[in-house]
Amino acid sequence: MSHEQTLTRVRDHVRQTILLSAIEQALGWDERCMMPQQGGEYRAEQMTLLAGMIHERNTAPQLGEWYAELAASPLASDPHSDTGATIRELKRNYDKQVKLPKSLVEELARATVRGQQIWQEARAKNDFKSFQPVLTEIFRLKQQQAAAIGYEKDAYDALLDDYEPAAKTAEVTKVLAGLRDELVPLVAQIRDCGRAPDVSIVERRFPVDAQERFGKAAAAAIGFDFQRGRLDVTAHPFCTTLGPHDHRITTRYDEQFFNSAFFGILHEAGHGLYELGLNTAEYGFPLGAAISLGIHESQSRLWENFVGRSRAFWQHFYPAAQREFPEALAKTKLDDFHFAINDVRPSLIRVEADEATYNLHILIRFELEQAVISGQLKVADLPGAWNEKYEQALGVRPPSDADGVLQDIHWSAGLIGYFPTYSLGNLYAGQFFAQADRDLGGLDAQIARGEFTPLREWLIDRIHRHGQRYTATELVQRVTGRPLSHAPLMKHLRDKFGALYGLS
Ligand code: ZN
């Protein structure tokens, strides 16, 4: 059998697995957006069956033989060619999955289901002690996972790799430390400058039907294709893909707060635009799949913050906003509204944090979870260490663990190594946006005219259409001519908030 024939067999096998995964996504979307409460039990059985079938297909021994043959063949000689990148990524995922003993996968699944239940109660009762044993167990299993996968220097590398393939802890630490060194003083300067926006502007009455109309119009304007996608309502917004021409974004509406649905829609539409821009003929295969969570988040943050929170964007959209929300905005000036949607203030809760302080919340979690994985910090000491770090970085101290170490679901769900991808997303977004601005010659003027196509096409051309051909590190270097740095994001934050807060 020729190598080409082997590759055809691999693709046939993987295509069936991709179909099963898309069915799993459809059931997951339905569960979160449509399913009646009592449907949960049977749905869980369906999901478990599918997860087992997918895992079995992903780790089939025959695949190992095929991948070994293909990796040594001329088809893989150029790792950035169509076949080379496809074989490289499929093999990488396979090698990783077969390293995990089935018993560990099952133990982790059990511990994290239990972990999430116990976490929910512990947070409601502000009782870290009741969460501590299962969290200790989860961290112990994640250490075992890292050992099974293997790593060169940091055990954390092996966990980070699940979300940001090929990223190294030492490099991420370096770039985030550079960000922190400049961000902490900027946030303190904003806090102490004596100016603040009138945030009551965005807390007036914004009728839900008008929010939906306005949000959909903005998503369509930036290029989210409603012939290939939908917007629905859910409790915890997300974006998912059910097929090459079926992209679902979700939001939740708060009649007393403009920001949550509107910027949530732009954020999820940004994720959706990445999925829409992928190569549909390669749907689910490496050339038609997203690179990493960090790169995915860069696309959502770029549209949400760099575009959606810019003054240029509101120069274009504010008249329409005033028509949709006359009661709230008719008498409010554009500049006052723009300042209100860019309020910066140190706070306790990550998901409510602004564009600037958000990264400090992430740094704290990144440092703490690394310290637990490396054995330097005990789970029992997490609450105290958490509060110390909030005091140092943000100048606020959680009055309770519910508003501190218990606020996020991630650790209870075994998502360790996930947090840094949020900040990496902001850093990538800063660097990509600055490059697009140079390449396209003044994005501000285009955005102010409501012209989003040049930016969207630039993102498709430079980022989306390549799928996983390049790693995130390679992509940043290729697109911007330099390695990832905190400098473009810091420049963006300094320029923007310097002007809004009148900093010198
Ligand atoms: Zn996101």
PDB file of C-alpha atoms in Angstrom, residues 20 23-24 27-28 31 35 37-54 113:
ATOM      1  CA  LEU A  20     -19.163  11.966  15.930  1.00  0.00           C
ATOM      2  CA  ILE A  23     -22.862  15.273  17.024  1.00  0.00           C
ATOM      3  CA  GLU A  24     -21.405  15.643  20.537  1.00  0.00           C
ATOM      4  CA  LEU A  27     -25.984  17.707  21.907  1.00  0.00           C
ATOM      5  CA  GLY A  28     -23.852  19.976  24.103  1.00  0.00           C
ATOM      6  CA  GLU A  31     -28.122  20.926  26.574  1.00  0.00           C
ATOM      7  CA  MET A  35     -32.962  21.203  26.837  1.00  0.00           C
ATOM      8  CA  GLN A  37     -34.199  20.434  33.027  1.00  0.00           C
ATOM      9  CA  GLN A  38     -35.444  16.851  33.266  1.00  0.00           C
ATOM     10  CA  GLY A  39     -33.683  15.893  30.057  1.00  0.00           C
ATOM     11  CA  GLY A  40     -30.317  15.897  31.774  1.00  0.00           C
ATOM     12  CA  GLU A  41     -30.073  12.305  32.895  1.00  0.00           C
ATOM     13  CA  TYR A  42     -30.674  10.704  29.505  1.00  0.00           C
ATOM     14  CA  ARG A  43     -28.506  13.338  27.832  1.00  0.00           C
ATOM     15  CA  ALA A  44     -25.626  12.416  30.148  1.00  0.00           C
ATOM     16  CA  GLU A  45     -25.946   8.781  28.975  1.00  0.00           C
ATOM     17  CA  GLN A  46     -25.836   9.904  25.342  1.00  0.00           C
ATOM     18  CA  MET A  47     -22.793  12.079  25.981  1.00  0.00           C
ATOM     19  CA  THR A  48     -20.937   9.317  27.853  1.00  0.00           C
ATOM     20  CA  LEU A  49     -21.595   6.859  25.019  1.00  0.00           C
ATOM     21  CA  LEU A  50     -20.305   9.318  22.426  1.00  0.00           C
ATOM     22  CA  ALA A  51     -17.245  10.287  24.500  1.00  0.00           C
ATOM     23  CA  GLY A  52     -16.326   6.601  24.813  1.00  0.00           C
ATOM     24  CA  MET A  53     -16.766   5.990  21.065  1.00  0.00           C
ATOM     25  CA  ILE A  54     -14.691   9.051  20.201  1.00  0.00           C
ATOM     26  CA  VAL A 113     -17.690  15.651  38.075  1.00  0.00           C
TER      27      VAL A 113
END
